[in-house]
Coordinates of C-alpha atoms and ligand atoms in Angstrom, one line a residue:
M294 CA 11.3 -0.2 -11.8
N295 CA 8.5 2.1 -13.6
F296 CA 5.6 2.3 -11.5
D297 CA 3.6 4.9 -13.5
N298 CA 2.4 2.2 -15.8
F299 CA 0.9 -0.6 -14.0
P300 CA -0.8 -3.0 -16.5
S301 CA -4.5 -2.7 -16.2
C302 CA -6.0 -5.1 -13.6
A303 CA -7.8 -8.1 -14.8
N304 CA -11.3 -8.3 -13.5
M305 CA -10.9 -10.9 -10.8
N306 CA -11.8 -9.5 -7.3
N307 CA -15.3 -8.8 -8.8
D308 CA -17.4 -11.8 -9.5
D309 CA -18.0 -14.2 -6.9
N310 CA -17.9 -11.9 -3.8
R311 CA -20.0 -9.3 -5.4
H312 CA -22.3 -8.9 -2.4
S313 CA -20.1 -9.8 0.4
L314 CA -17.1 -7.8 0.5
H315 CA -15.5 -6.7 4.0
L316 CA -13.3 -3.6 3.8
T317 CA -11.2 -2.6 6.9
I318 CA -9.2 0.5 7.5
V319 CA -6.2 0.1 9.5
I320 CA -4.9 3.2 11.3
P321 CA -1.7 3.2 13.4
C322 CA -1.9 5.7 16.1
F323 CA 0.8 7.2 18.4
N324 CA -0.4 10.0 20.5
E325 CA -3.4 10.8 18.5
E326 CA -6.0 11.6 21.0
A327 CA -6.5 15.0 19.4
T328 CA -7.5 13.7 15.8
L329 CA -9.5 10.4 16.7
N330 CA -13.2 11.8 16.7
Y331 CA -12.5 13.9 13.6
T332 CA -11.1 10.8 11.8
T333 CA -13.5 8.5 12.9
D334 CA -16.7 10.7 12.0
A335 CA -15.0 11.6 8.5
L336 CA -14.2 7.9 7.6
I337 CA -17.6 6.5 8.9
S338 CA -19.5 9.0 7.1
H339 CA -17.3 8.5 3.8
L340 CA -17.5 4.7 4.2
Q341 CA -21.2 4.4 4.9
S342 CA -22.1 6.4 1.8
L343 CA -20.0 4.0 -0.1
V344 CA -21.9 1.1 1.4
N345 CA -25.1 2.7 0.8
S346 CA -24.6 3.8 -2.9
N347 CA -24.0 0.4 -4.1
Q348 CA -21.2 2.0 -6.3
T349 CA -19.0 -1.0 -5.0
A350 CA -19.5 -4.3 -3.8
I351 CA -18.3 -3.3 -0.4
D352 CA -21.3 -4.1 1.9
N353 CA -19.7 -3.9 5.4
F354 CA -16.5 -2.1 6.7
S355 CA -14.6 -2.1 10.1
I356 CA -12.1 0.3 11.2
L357 CA -9.2 -0.9 13.2
F358 CA -7.2 1.5 15.4
V359 CA -3.9 0.3 16.5
D360 CA -2.6 2.1 19.6
D361 CA 1.3 2.0 19.1
G362 CA 2.2 2.4 22.8
S363 CA 0.9 5.9 22.9
I364 CA 1.6 8.0 26.1
D365 CA -1.4 10.3 25.9
N366 CA -5.3 9.0 26.2
T367 CA -5.3 7.5 22.6
W368 CA -6.3 4.2 24.1
E369 CA -9.3 5.8 26.3
K370 CA -10.3 7.6 23.3
I371 CA -10.4 4.6 21.2
C372 CA -12.1 2.6 23.7
S373 CA -14.7 5.3 24.1
I374 CA -15.3 5.6 20.3
A375 CA -15.7 1.8 20.1
S376 CA -18.4 1.8 22.9
S377 CA -20.6 4.4 21.4
A378 CA -20.0 3.7 18.0
K379 CA -22.7 2.5 15.7
S380 CA -20.2 1.1 13.2
D381 CA -17.8 -1.6 13.6
I382 CA -14.7 -0.1 15.4
K383 CA -12.2 -2.0 16.7
G384 CA -9.1 -1.3 18.5
I385 CA -5.8 -3.2 19.7
K386 CA -3.3 -1.8 22.0
L387 CA 0.2 -2.6 21.7
S388 CA 2.4 -3.1 24.8
R389 CA 4.9 -0.4 23.8
N390 CA 5.8 1.8 20.9
V391 CA 7.1 -0.3 18.2
G392 CA 7.1 2.3 15.4
Q393 CA 4.5 3.0 12.5
Q394 CA 5.6 0.1 10.2
N395 CA 5.3 -2.6 12.8
A396 CA 2.0 -1.2 14.2
I397 CA 0.5 -1.6 10.7
I398 CA 1.9 -5.1 10.5
A399 CA 0.1 -5.8 13.8
G400 CA -3.1 -4.1 12.4
L401 CA -2.9 -6.2 9.2
E402 CA -2.4 -9.5 11.0
H403 CA -5.5 -8.8 13.1
A404 CA -7.5 -7.6 10.3
I405 CA -6.8 -10.3 7.7
E406 CA -9.0 -12.7 9.6
Y407 CA -12.3 -10.8 8.7
S408 CA -11.4 -8.8 5.8
D409 CA -11.3 -9.1 2.0
A410 CA -9.5 -6.1 1.5
I411 CA -7.6 -3.7 3.8
I412 CA -6.7 0.0 3.4
T413 CA -3.8 1.4 5.6
L414 CA -4.1 5.1 6.5
D415 CA -2.6 7.5 8.9
A416 CA -4.6 8.7 11.6
D417 CA -4.4 12.5 11.0
L418 CA -6.4 11.8 7.7
Q419 CA -3.9 14.0 5.6
D420 CA -4.5 11.5 3.0
D421 CA -7.9 12.2 1.2
V422 CA -10.5 9.7 2.2
N423 CA -12.2 10.3 -1.3
A424 CA -9.6 8.2 -2.9
I425 CA -10.8 5.2 -1.0
T426 CA -13.7 4.7 -3.7
E427 CA -11.3 4.6 -6.5
M428 CA -9.1 2.1 -4.6
V429 CA -11.9 0.1 -4.1
E430 CA -13.1 0.1 -7.8
K431 CA -9.6 -0.8 -8.7
F432 CA -9.5 -3.8 -6.2
Q433 CA -12.9 -5.0 -7.9
D434 CA -11.1 -4.7 -11.2
G435 CA -8.6 -7.3 -10.0
C436 CA -6.0 -5.4 -8.4
D437 CA -4.2 -6.8 -5.4
I438 CA -2.4 -3.7 -4.5
V439 CA -3.5 -0.2 -5.1
I440 CA -1.4 2.5 -4.0
G441 CA -2.1 6.1 -3.2
I442 CA 0.2 8.9 -4.3
R443 CA -0.1 12.3 -3.2
K444 CA -0.3 14.8 -6.4
N445 CA 2.0 17.6 -4.6
R446 CA 3.6 18.4 -1.5
N447 CA 2.0 21.9 -1.1
S448 CA 0.8 20.9 2.4
D449 CA 4.2 20.2 3.5
S450 CA 6.7 22.6 5.3
F451 CA 9.9 23.8 3.6
L452 CA 12.0 21.4 5.4
K453 CA 9.7 18.3 5.0
K454 CA 9.4 18.8 1.2
H455 CA 13.2 19.0 0.7
T456 CA 14.1 16.2 2.8
A457 CA 11.6 14.1 1.1
N458 CA 12.9 15.0 -2.4
L459 CA 16.5 14.0 -1.1
F460 CA 14.9 10.9 0.5
Y461 CA 13.4 9.7 -2.8
N462 CA 16.6 10.6 -4.6
L463 CA 18.6 8.6 -2.5
M464 CA 16.3 5.7 -2.8
K465 CA 16.4 5.9 -6.6
N466 CA 20.2 6.0 -6.6
T467 CA 20.3 3.0 -4.1
H468 CA 18.0 1.2 -6.3
T469 CA 15.4 0.7 -3.6
P470 CA 11.9 0.1 -5.1
V471 CA 10.1 3.0 -3.6
I472 CA 7.5 5.0 -5.3
P473 CA 7.9 8.8 -5.0
N474 CA 5.3 10.5 -2.8
H475 CA 3.5 7.4 -1.6
A476 CA 2.9 7.4 2.1
E477 CA 1.3 4.5 3.9
F478 CA -2.0 5.0 2.1
R479 CA -2.9 1.8 0.1
L480 CA -5.1 -1.0 -0.4
L481 CA -4.2 -4.5 -0.3
S482 CA -6.3 -7.5 -1.2
K483 CA -6.5 -10.5 1.3
R484 CA -3.9 -12.4 -0.9
A485 CA -1.4 -9.6 -0.9
V486 CA -1.6 -9.2 3.0
K487 CA -1.3 -13.0 3.3
H488 CA 1.7 -12.7 1.3
L489 CA 3.2 -9.7 3.0
L490 CA 3.0 -11.3 6.5
E491 CA 5.2 -14.1 5.0
Y492 CA 8.1 -11.5 5.1
P493 CA 9.8 -12.5 8.2
E494 CA 11.9 -9.3 8.6
R495 CA 12.1 -7.2 11.5
N496 CA 13.5 -4.1 9.7
V497 CA 10.1 -3.7 7.9
F498 CA 9.9 -1.0 5.2
L499 CA 6.6 -1.4 3.7
R500 CA 7.1 1.3 1.0
G501 CA 9.7 -0.9 -0.4
I502 CA 8.4 -4.2 0.2
I503 CA 4.8 -3.7 -1.2
P504 CA 5.9 -2.4 -4.7
S505 CA 8.3 -5.2 -5.1
M506 CA 5.7 -8.0 -4.4
G507 CA 4.3 -8.0 -7.9
F508 CA 0.5 -9.0 -8.5
H509 CA -1.7 -6.7 -10.4
S510 CA -1.1 -3.2 -9.0
A511 CA -2.7 0.3 -9.8
T512 CA -2.1 3.8 -8.4
V513 CA -4.6 6.4 -7.4
Y514 CA -3.6 10.0 -7.2
Y515 CA -5.0 12.3 -4.4
D516 CA -4.5 15.6 -2.8
R517 CA -2.8 15.5 0.6
N518 CA -4.3 18.0 3.1
S519 CA -2.2 19.5 6.1
R520 CA -2.6 17.8 9.4
K521 CA -5.7 19.3 11.4
Y522 CA -5.3 18.2 14.8
G523 CA -2.2 17.0 16.7
K524 CA 1.5 17.2 15.8
S525 CA 3.6 15.3 13.4
K526 CA 5.4 12.1 14.8
Y527 CA 8.2 12.7 12.3
P528 CA 10.6 15.2 13.1
L529 CA 13.9 15.6 11.1
G530 CA 15.8 12.8 13.2
Q531 CA 13.0 10.2 12.8
M532 CA 12.9 11.0 9.2
L533 CA 16.8 10.6 8.8
N534 CA 16.2 7.0 10.6
F535 CA 13.5 6.1 8.4
A536 CA 15.5 6.9 5.3
V537 CA 18.6 5.0 6.4
E538 CA 16.2 2.0 7.5
G539 CA 14.6 2.0 3.9
I540 CA 17.9 2.0 2.0
T541 CA 19.7 -0.5 4.1
S542 CA 16.9 -2.9 4.3
F543 CA 16.6 -2.9 0.5
S544 CA 19.9 -2.3 -1.3
I545 CA 23.5 -3.5 -1.0
R546 CA 24.5 -0.6 -3.1
P547 CA 26.1 1.3 -0.3
I548 CA 28.2 -1.8 0.7
R549 CA 29.2 -2.2 -3.0
S550 CA 30.2 1.5 -3.4
I551 CA 32.9 0.9 -0.5
F552 CA 34.6 -1.2 -3.3
L553 CA 34.5 1.4 -5.9
I554 CA 35.7 4.1 -3.3
G555 CA 38.6 1.7 -2.5
I556 CA 39.6 1.1 -6.3
I557 CA 39.4 5.2 -6.9
S558 CA 41.5 5.6 -4.0
L559 CA 44.1 3.1 -5.2
F560 CA 44.2 4.9 -8.4
L561 CA 44.7 8.2 -6.7
T562 CA 47.5 6.7 -4.4
M563 CA 49.2 5.2 -7.7
S564 CA 49.2 8.7 -9.3
V565 CA 50.5 10.3 -6.3
G566 CA 53.2 7.5 -6.4
I567 CA 54.1 8.3 -9.8
Y568 CA 54.3 12.1 -9.0
V569 CA 56.5 11.6 -5.9
L570 CA 58.9 9.2 -8.2
I571 CA 59.3 12.0 -10.6
A572 CA 59.9 14.6 -7.9
I573 CA 62.7 12.0 -6.5
L574 CA 64.2 11.6 -9.9
L575 CA 64.4 15.3 -10.6
G576 CA 65.7 16.0 -7.1
R577 CA 62.8 18.0 -5.8
T578 CA 61.7 16.6 -2.7
Y579 CA 60.8 18.5 0.4
P580 CA 59.8 17.1 3.8
G581 CA 56.4 16.3 3.1
W582 CA 54.5 17.1 6.4
A583 CA 51.3 18.4 4.9
S584 CA 50.7 15.8 2.3
L585 CA 51.3 13.1 5.0
I586 CA 49.0 14.7 7.5
L587 CA 46.3 15.3 4.6
S588 CA 46.7 11.5 3.6
I589 CA 46.3 10.1 6.9
W590 CA 43.2 12.2 7.4
F591 CA 41.6 11.3 4.0
L592 CA 42.5 7.6 4.3
G593 CA 41.3 7.7 7.9
S594 CA 37.7 9.2 7.2
L595 CA 37.4 6.8 4.1
I596 CA 38.0 3.9 6.4
L597 CA 35.5 5.2 9.0
V598 CA 32.8 6.0 6.4
A599 CA 33.2 2.5 5.1
L600 CA 33.2 1.0 8.7
G601 CA 29.8 2.9 9.3
I602 CA 28.3 1.6 6.3
I603 CA 29.4 -2.2 7.1
G604 CA 28.3 -1.5 10.9
E605 CA 24.8 -0.7 9.5
Y606 CA 24.4 -4.0 7.6
I607 CA 25.9 -5.7 10.4
G608 CA 23.3 -4.2 13.0
K609 CA 20.6 -5.1 10.7
I610 CA 21.8 -8.7 10.6
Y611 CA 22.1 -8.6 14.4
M612 CA 18.5 -7.6 14.8
E613 CA 17.3 -10.1 12.2
V614 CA 19.1 -13.2 13.6
K615 CA 17.6 -12.5 17.0
S616 CA 14.2 -12.8 15.5
R617 CA 12.4 -10.9 18.4
P618 CA 8.7 -10.5 18.1
R619 CA 7.7 -7.4 16.4
Y620 CA 5.0 -6.6 19.0
F621 CA 2.8 -7.6 21.7
I622 CA -0.9 -6.9 22.0
E623 CA -1.8 -5.8 25.4
S624 CA -5.6 -5.4 24.9
T625 CA -8.2 -5.3 22.5
V626 CA -11.4 -3.6 22.0
N627 CA -14.6 -4.3 19.8
S628 CA -17.7 -2.2 19.3
I629 CA -20.8 -4.0 19.6
K630 CA -22.9 -3.7 16.7
K631 CA -26.3 -2.0 17.2
Ligands
UDP835 N1 2.8 6.5 14.2 C1 2.9 5.4 14.6 N2 4.0 5.1 15.5 C2 5.1 5.8 15.5 C3 4.9 7.2 14.8 C4 3.9 7.4 14.1 O1 2.0 4.5 14.8 O2 6.0 5.6 16.3 C5 1.7 6.9 13.2 C6 1.0 8.3 13.4 O3 0.2 8.3 14.7 C7 0.1 8.3 12.4 C8 1.2 7.9 11.2 O4 2.0 7.0 11.9 O5 -0.9 7.9 12.1 C9 2.0 8.9 10.5 O6 2.7 9.9 11.4 P1 2.5 11.4 11.3 O7 1.3 11.9 10.6 O8 3.1 12.1 12.4 O9 3.8 11.5 10.0 P2 3.8 12.6 8.8 O10 2.4 12.8 8.2 O11 4.1 13.9 9.7 O12 5.0 12.1 7.9
MG836 MG1 0.8 13.0 9.0

């Protein structure tokens, strides 16, 4: 799939609702107390100037914080921001940590009620809020999905940069429809969100699902900054988890590759068989401890790898058939507009 050249969007989201578009920014937060003041101020100032400038048809906005079971004072912070805000600030608190992807889904499910377009954004504002204007313009040009793509990875650590490259290569080789260097910064129209919420799966991988949904789509490029406050919630272990999650929830190529490995080792075994037969005919046989033990290890590890891959899929089926709720909302907060 080539994501570089999305067809240009027909002018559809523009006409009828010209003066009444409501934009909501959905922000998943896990232990983000340190950054929330900065994030709220920066967002309000950008969105308010967007509304005032009449550059777009957005005439009001909300910011919806989803507290993903934080164990610091994130929820208290959200409530205090909401109580003193002059803008429309909402918050929902999930009953436990369900992960960034499910926290975003919770936010979308809540925000779809009152929004014409929703932008998902990380709490640390590493993604450039200035790209929001272009996203909204593309939405008004008729795009249902506008994907933010970072121009480079200069703000990443050495480890993060290289693991991310490995992640995207793996994704590409397993035919997972993921767009390189796209994080969770994107705009979705009400219609796109409605259809996204029809996906019943529990192993959600939004970066794969959203580009595969179709609809008029566009991309916006921006510079990604370093995190100003707080720490990253994605250490190496979490990133590996995320990569496995992404690949196995989208691609059956790994499971197919087991068949290929089986065929190749069958050919290898046949070649070794021919070699052994010739050796017997020429009377050159020796007690074959080394080859025997090597074969046992080789085949043993092949079998284990194969079982591991199959296990990953069976694990997924297990989680899906249980169809457990993705999250529970414990409390909500809503700023009173002054
Ligand atoms: N996040 C979340 N639940 C989690 C982990 C992270 O809601 O279990 C949120 C986090 O608060 C942030 C976003 O996901 O808003 C991205 O996390 P982070 O900035 O730590 O990731 P990085 O930019 O380091 O990849
Ligand atoms: Mg971040």
